[in-house]
Amino acid sequence: MCNSLSMNDKPILTGVRSAFPIAAGYFPIAVSFGLTAVSAGLEPWLAVLMSLIVFAGASQFVAANLFAVGIGGWEIVLTTFVLNFRHFLMSSSLSRRLSKDITRPRSAVAAFGITDETFAMASMRKEKVLPEGFLYGLNFTAYAAWCSGTVAGVLAGSLLADSVKSALTFGLYALFIGLLVPEMKRTRPAVTAGVSAMAVNGGMEIIGVTFLSAGWKIMIATVAGAMLAAFIHREEEDEA
């Protein structure tokens, strides 16, 4: 087990090398996030801070979009929390493969950098006990690529004319479509969740629910759609 955080430790170097393909994919997406965040009206330093603290690509784009349409801060926080809830499950899964003597602070550092891609990479490792150094190298490399890409995108966005930045807001909606359609083609639960969320949100608009802000409506619709999909397709999950 790797007890040191020195870059001379082999597990860390293995993690860094394993993260190169992920980092190569993260950087251009992060540049796109930096551009769209600035075009949505976020201060450049806030966009960078979001990547430093949140580090969750899809939910950061969602947060930028919600900010652009004037949704309140707490609604944005709760919406991104719901979107990122799967990270609890991923970190819990990997924690069972860590050494029993790992301290909580070190475990928290390893859990912070887990994303869908780094989780998949770590899960495919054959070792029964994952070296924590491997997770540090894997997660930090992916994290560095995302944050540096955000900085590059923010700097580029700050230099663009306002008319060009306004046009870039279309990229937010294009990204959502690009994320949603492939997932809906791949799994039926995603179709059920998406359609149900739209139906719930549309129903609140038709009924005329005025005591809730747009942000709360989006969050309620998202949770309701996910719960309905889990209920309808629970037998499929049990069989899998």
C-alpha positions as a Markdown table, in Angstrom:
| # | Residue | x | y | z |
|---|---|---|---|---|
| 1 | Met | 0.0 | 0.0 | 0.0 |
| 2 | Cys | 1.2 | 3.5 | -0.9 |
| 3 | Asn | 1.4 | 5.6 | 2.3 |
| 4 | Ser | 3.4 | 8.4 | 0.8 |
| 5 | Leu | 2.1 | 11.1 | -1.7 |
| 6 | Ser | 5.5 | 11.4 | -3.4 |
| 7 | Met | 5.5 | 11.5 | -7.1 |
| 8 | Asn | 8.2 | 8.8 | -7.0 |
| 9 | Asp | 5.7 | 6.3 | -5.9 |
| 10 | Lys | 4.8 | 3.9 | -8.7 |
| 11 | Pro | 1.0 | 3.7 | -8.1 |
| 12 | Ile | 0.7 | 7.5 | -8.5 |
| 13 | Leu | 2.7 | 7.4 | -11.8 |
| 14 | Thr | 0.5 | 4.6 | -13.0 |
| 15 | Gly | -2.6 | 6.6 | -12.1 |
| 16 | Val | -1.2 | 9.6 | -14.0 |
| 17 | Arg | -0.5 | 7.6 | -17.1 |
| 18 | Ser | -4.0 | 5.9 | -16.9 |
| 19 | Ala | -5.6 | 9.4 | -16.7 |
| 20 | Phe | -4.0 | 10.7 | -19.9 |
| 21 | Pro | -6.9 | 9.6 | -22.2 |
| 22 | Ile | -9.4 | 11.0 | -19.8 |
| 23 | Ala | -7.5 | 14.3 | -19.5 |
| 24 | Ala | -7.3 | 14.6 | -23.2 |
| 25 | Gly | -11.1 | 14.4 | -23.4 |
| 26 | Tyr | -11.7 | 16.7 | -20.4 |
| 27 | Phe | -9.6 | 19.6 | -21.6 |
| 28 | Pro | -11.6 | 20.7 | -24.7 |
| 29 | Ile | -14.9 | 20.1 | -22.9 |
| 30 | Ala | -13.7 | 22.3 | -20.0 |
| 31 | Val | -12.7 | 25.0 | -22.5 |
| 32 | Ser | -16.2 | 24.9 | -23.8 |
| 33 | Phe | -17.5 | 25.2 | -20.3 |
| 34 | Gly | -15.3 | 28.2 | -19.7 |
| 35 | Leu | -16.6 | 29.9 | -22.8 |
| 36 | Thr | -20.3 | 29.1 | -22.2 |
| 37 | Ala | -20.1 | 30.1 | -18.5 |
| 38 | Val | -18.7 | 33.5 | -19.4 |
| 39 | Ser | -21.3 | 33.9 | -22.2 |
| 40 | Ala | -24.0 | 33.0 | -19.7 |
| 41 | Gly | -23.0 | 35.9 | -17.5 |
| 42 | Leu | -20.9 | 34.3 | -14.9 |
| 43 | Glu | -17.9 | 36.2 | -13.6 |
| 44 | Pro | -14.7 | 34.6 | -14.9 |
| 45 | Trp | -13.4 | 33.9 | -11.4 |
| 46 | Leu | -16.7 | 32.2 | -10.5 |
| 47 | Ala | -16.5 | 29.9 | -13.5 |
| 48 | Val | -13.0 | 28.9 | -12.5 |
| 49 | Leu | -14.0 | 28.5 | -8.8 |
| 50 | Met | -16.9 | 26.2 | -9.9 |
| 51 | Ser | -14.5 | 23.9 | -11.6 |
| 52 | Leu | -12.1 | 23.9 | -8.7 |
| 53 | Ile | -14.9 | 23.1 | -6.1 |
| 54 | Val | -17.6 | 21.2 | -8.0 |
| 55 | Phe | -15.6 | 19.4 | -10.7 |
| 56 | Ala | -18.6 | 17.8 | -12.4 |
| 57 | Gly | -18.9 | 18.6 | -16.0 |
| 58 | Ala | -22.6 | 18.1 | -16.9 |
| 59 | Ser | -23.9 | 19.7 | -13.8 |
| 60 | Gln | -21.6 | 22.7 | -14.3 |
| 61 | Phe | -23.1 | 23.2 | -17.7 |
| 62 | Val | -26.6 | 22.9 | -16.1 |
| 63 | Ala | -25.7 | 25.4 | -13.4 |
| 64 | Ala | -24.4 | 27.9 | -16.0 |
| 65 | Asn | -27.7 | 27.5 | -18.0 |
| 66 | Leu | -29.8 | 28.0 | -14.9 |
| 67 | Phe | -27.8 | 31.1 | -14.0 |
| 68 | Ala | -28.3 | 32.4 | -17.5 |
| 69 | Val | -32.1 | 32.2 | -17.2 |
| 70 | Gly | -32.1 | 33.9 | -13.8 |
| 71 | Ile | -32.6 | 30.9 | -11.5 |
| 72 | Gly | -31.8 | 31.6 | -7.8 |
| 73 | Gly | -28.6 | 30.4 | -6.1 |
| 74 | Trp | -30.2 | 27.8 | -3.8 |
| 75 | Glu | -32.2 | 26.2 | -6.6 |
| 76 | Ile | -29.0 | 25.9 | -8.6 |
| 77 | Val | -27.2 | 24.3 | -5.7 |
| 78 | Leu | -30.0 | 21.8 | -5.0 |
| 79 | Thr | -30.4 | 20.9 | -8.7 |
| 80 | Thr | -26.7 | 20.2 | -9.1 |
| 81 | Phe | -26.7 | 18.2 | -5.9 |
| 82 | Val | -29.4 | 15.9 | -7.3 |
| 83 | Leu | -27.5 | 15.6 | -10.6 |
| 84 | Asn | -24.3 | 14.6 | -8.7 |
| 85 | Phe | -25.9 | 12.3 | -6.2 |
| 86 | Arg | -24.5 | 9.3 | -8.1 |
| 87 | His | -21.1 | 10.3 | -6.9 |
| 88 | Phe | -22.0 | 9.1 | -3.4 |
| 89 | Leu | -22.6 | 5.7 | -4.9 |
| 90 | Met | -19.4 | 5.6 | -6.9 |
| 91 | Ser | -17.2 | 6.7 | -4.0 |
| 92 | Ser | -18.9 | 4.2 | -1.7 |
| 93 | Ser | -18.2 | 1.4 | -4.2 |
| 94 | Leu | -14.5 | 2.3 | -4.5 |
| 95 | Ser | -14.1 | 2.8 | -0.8 |
| 96 | Arg | -14.7 | -0.9 | -0.2 |
| 97 | Arg | -11.6 | -1.6 | -2.3 |
| 98 | Leu | -9.3 | 0.7 | -0.3 |
| 99 | Ser | -7.0 | -0.4 | 2.5 |
| 100 | Lys | -8.7 | -0.7 | 5.8 |
| 101 | Asp | -6.1 | 1.5 | 7.5 |
| 102 | Ile | -6.6 | 4.5 | 5.2 |
| 103 | Thr | -7.5 | 7.6 | 7.2 |
| 104 | Arg | -10.7 | 9.6 | 6.6 |
| 105 | Pro | -8.9 | 12.7 | 5.3 |
| 106 | Arg | -7.0 | 10.6 | 2.7 |
| 107 | Ser | -10.2 | 8.8 | 1.7 |
| 108 | Ala | -12.0 | 12.2 | 1.3 |
| 109 | Val | -9.2 | 13.4 | -1.0 |
| 110 | Ala | -9.5 | 10.3 | -3.1 |
| 111 | Ala | -13.3 | 10.5 | -3.3 |
| 112 | Phe | -13.3 | 14.2 | -4.3 |
| 113 | Gly | -11.8 | 13.5 | -7.7 |
| 114 | Ile | -14.1 | 10.7 | -8.7 |
| 115 | Thr | -16.0 | 11.2 | -12.0 |
| 116 | Asp | -17.8 | 8.8 | -14.2 |
| 117 | Glu | -14.7 | 8.2 | -16.3 |
| 118 | Thr | -12.2 | 7.9 | -13.4 |
| 119 | Phe | -14.6 | 5.6 | -11.6 |
| 120 | Ala | -14.8 | 3.4 | -14.7 |
| 121 | Met | -11.0 | 3.4 | -15.0 |
| 122 | Ala | -10.5 | 2.5 | -11.3 |
| 123 | Ser | -13.2 | -0.1 | -11.3 |
| 124 | Met | -11.5 | -2.0 | -14.1 |
| 125 | Arg | -8.3 | -2.4 | -12.1 |
| 126 | Lys | -7.7 | -6.1 | -11.2 |
| 127 | Glu | -6.2 | -5.5 | -7.8 |
| 128 | Lys | -8.5 | -6.5 | -4.9 |
| 129 | Val | -7.2 | -3.6 | -2.9 |
| 130 | Leu | -6.8 | -0.4 | -4.9 |
| 131 | Pro | -3.6 | 1.6 | -4.1 |
| 132 | Glu | -4.7 | 5.0 | -2.9 |
| 133 | Gly | -1.7 | 6.4 | -4.8 |
| 134 | Phe | -3.2 | 5.2 | -8.0 |
| 135 | Leu | -6.5 | 7.1 | -7.3 |
| 136 | Tyr | -4.5 | 10.2 | -6.4 |
| 137 | Gly | -2.6 | 10.2 | -9.7 |
| 138 | Leu | -5.7 | 9.3 | -11.7 |
| 139 | Asn | -8.0 | 11.8 | -10.1 |
| 140 | Phe | -5.5 | 14.7 | -9.9 |
| 141 | Thr | -4.5 | 14.4 | -13.5 |
| 142 | Ala | -8.1 | 14.5 | -14.7 |
| 143 | Tyr | -8.9 | 17.4 | -12.2 |
| 144 | Ala | -5.9 | 19.4 | -13.5 |
| 145 | Ala | -7.0 | 19.0 | -17.1 |
| 146 | Trp | -10.5 | 20.1 | -16.3 |
| 147 | Cys | -9.5 | 23.1 | -14.3 |
| 148 | Ser | -6.8 | 24.3 | -16.7 |
| 149 | Gly | -9.3 | 23.8 | -19.6 |
| 150 | Thr | -11.8 | 26.0 | -17.7 |
| 151 | Val | -9.1 | 28.7 | -17.3 |
| 152 | Ala | -8.3 | 28.6 | -21.0 |
| 153 | Gly | -12.0 | 28.8 | -21.9 |
| 154 | Val | -12.6 | 31.7 | -19.5 |
| 155 | Leu | -9.6 | 33.7 | -20.9 |
| 156 | Ala | -10.8 | 33.1 | -24.4 |
| 157 | Gly | -14.3 | 34.0 | -23.6 |
| 158 | Ser | -13.2 | 37.2 | -21.9 |
| 159 | Leu | -11.6 | 38.4 | -25.1 |
| 160 | Leu | -14.6 | 37.8 | -27.3 |
| 161 | Ala | -17.1 | 40.4 | -28.3 |
| 162 | Asp | -20.4 | 40.5 | -26.4 |
| 163 | Ser | -22.3 | 39.5 | -29.6 |
| 164 | Val | -20.2 | 36.4 | -30.0 |
| 165 | Lys | -20.6 | 35.4 | -26.4 |
| 166 | Ser | -24.3 | 35.7 | -26.6 |
| 167 | Ala | -24.3 | 33.4 | -29.6 |
| 168 | Leu | -22.3 | 30.9 | -27.7 |
| 169 | Thr | -25.2 | 30.4 | -25.2 |
| 170 | Phe | -26.7 | 28.1 | -27.9 |
| 171 | Gly | -23.8 | 25.7 | -27.0 |
| 172 | Leu | -25.4 | 25.1 | -23.7 |
| 173 | Tyr | -28.6 | 23.8 | -25.2 |
| 174 | Ala | -26.7 | 21.8 | -27.9 |
| 175 | Leu | -24.7 | 20.2 | -25.1 |
| 176 | Phe | -27.8 | 19.1 | -23.2 |
| 177 | Ile | -29.2 | 17.6 | -26.3 |
| 178 | Gly | -25.9 | 15.8 | -27.0 |
| 179 | Leu | -25.9 | 14.4 | -23.5 |
| 180 | Leu | -29.5 | 13.4 | -23.4 |
| 181 | Val | -30.2 | 11.8 | -26.8 |
| 182 | Pro | -27.4 | 9.1 | -26.7 |
| 183 | Glu | -28.4 | 8.1 | -23.2 |
| 184 | Met | -32.1 | 7.9 | -24.1 |
| 185 | Lys | -31.2 | 5.7 | -27.1 |
| 186 | Arg | -29.1 | 3.4 | -24.8 |
| 187 | Thr | -31.5 | 2.8 | -21.9 |
| 188 | Arg | -35.3 | 2.8 | -21.5 |
| 189 | Pro | -35.1 | 4.2 | -17.9 |
| 190 | Ala | -33.5 | 7.4 | -19.3 |
| 191 | Val | -36.4 | 7.8 | -21.7 |
| 192 | Thr | -38.9 | 7.4 | -18.9 |
| 193 | Ala | -37.1 | 9.8 | -16.7 |
| 194 | Gly | -36.7 | 12.4 | -19.4 |
| 195 | Val | -40.3 | 12.2 | -20.6 |
| 196 | Ser | -41.7 | 12.1 | -17.0 |
| 197 | Ala | -39.6 | 15.2 | -16.0 |
| 198 | Met | -40.9 | 17.1 | -19.0 |
| 199 | Ala | -44.5 | 16.0 | -18.3 |
| 200 | Val | -44.2 | 17.1 | -14.6 |
| 201 | Asn | -42.7 | 20.5 | -15.5 |
| 202 | Gly | -45.2 | 21.0 | -18.3 |
| 203 | Gly | -48.1 | 20.1 | -16.0 |
| 204 | Met | -47.0 | 22.6 | -13.4 |
| 205 | Glu | -46.9 | 25.3 | -16.1 |
| 206 | Ile | -50.4 | 24.3 | -17.4 |
| 207 | Ile | -51.9 | 24.2 | -14.0 |
| 208 | Gly | -50.3 | 27.6 | -13.2 |
| 209 | Val | -48.1 | 26.8 | -10.2 |
| 210 | Thr | -47.0 | 30.3 | -9.3 |
| 211 | Phe | -45.8 | 29.8 | -5.7 |
| 212 | Leu | -42.7 | 28.0 | -7.0 |
| 213 | Ser | -39.8 | 29.6 | -8.8 |
| 214 | Ala | -38.6 | 28.1 | -12.1 |
| 215 | Gly | -35.6 | 26.6 | -10.4 |
| 216 | Trp | -37.7 | 24.7 | -7.8 |
| 217 | Lys | -40.0 | 23.5 | -10.7 |
| 218 | Ile | -37.0 | 22.1 | -12.5 |
| 219 | Met | -35.6 | 20.4 | -9.4 |
| 220 | Ile | -39.0 | 18.8 | -8.5 |
| 221 | Ala | -39.5 | 17.7 | -12.1 |
| 222 | Thr | -36.0 | 16.1 | -12.2 |
| 223 | Val | -36.5 | 14.2 | -8.9 |
| 224 | Ala | -40.0 | 13.1 | -9.9 |
| 225 | Gly | -38.9 | 11.8 | -13.3 |
| 226 | Ala | -36.0 | 9.9 | -11.7 |
| 227 | Met | -38.2 | 8.3 | -9.0 |
| 228 | Leu | -40.9 | 7.3 | -11.6 |
| 229 | Ala | -38.2 | 5.7 | -13.8 |
| 230 | Ala | -36.8 | 3.8 | -10.9 |
| 231 | Phe | -40.3 | 2.6 | -9.9 |
| 232 | Ile | -41.3 | 1.5 | -13.4 |
| 233 | His | -38.0 | -0.2 | -14.3 |
| 234 | Arg | -37.2 | -1.6 | -10.9 |
| 235 | Glu | -37.7 | -5.2 | -12.2 |
| 236 | Glu | -35.2 | -4.6 | -15.0 |
| 237 | Glu | -32.6 | -3.5 | -12.4 |
| 238 | Asp | -33.3 | -6.6 | -10.3 |
| 239 | Glu | -32.9 | -8.9 | -13.2 |
| 240 | Ala | -29.6 | -7.2 | -14.2 |
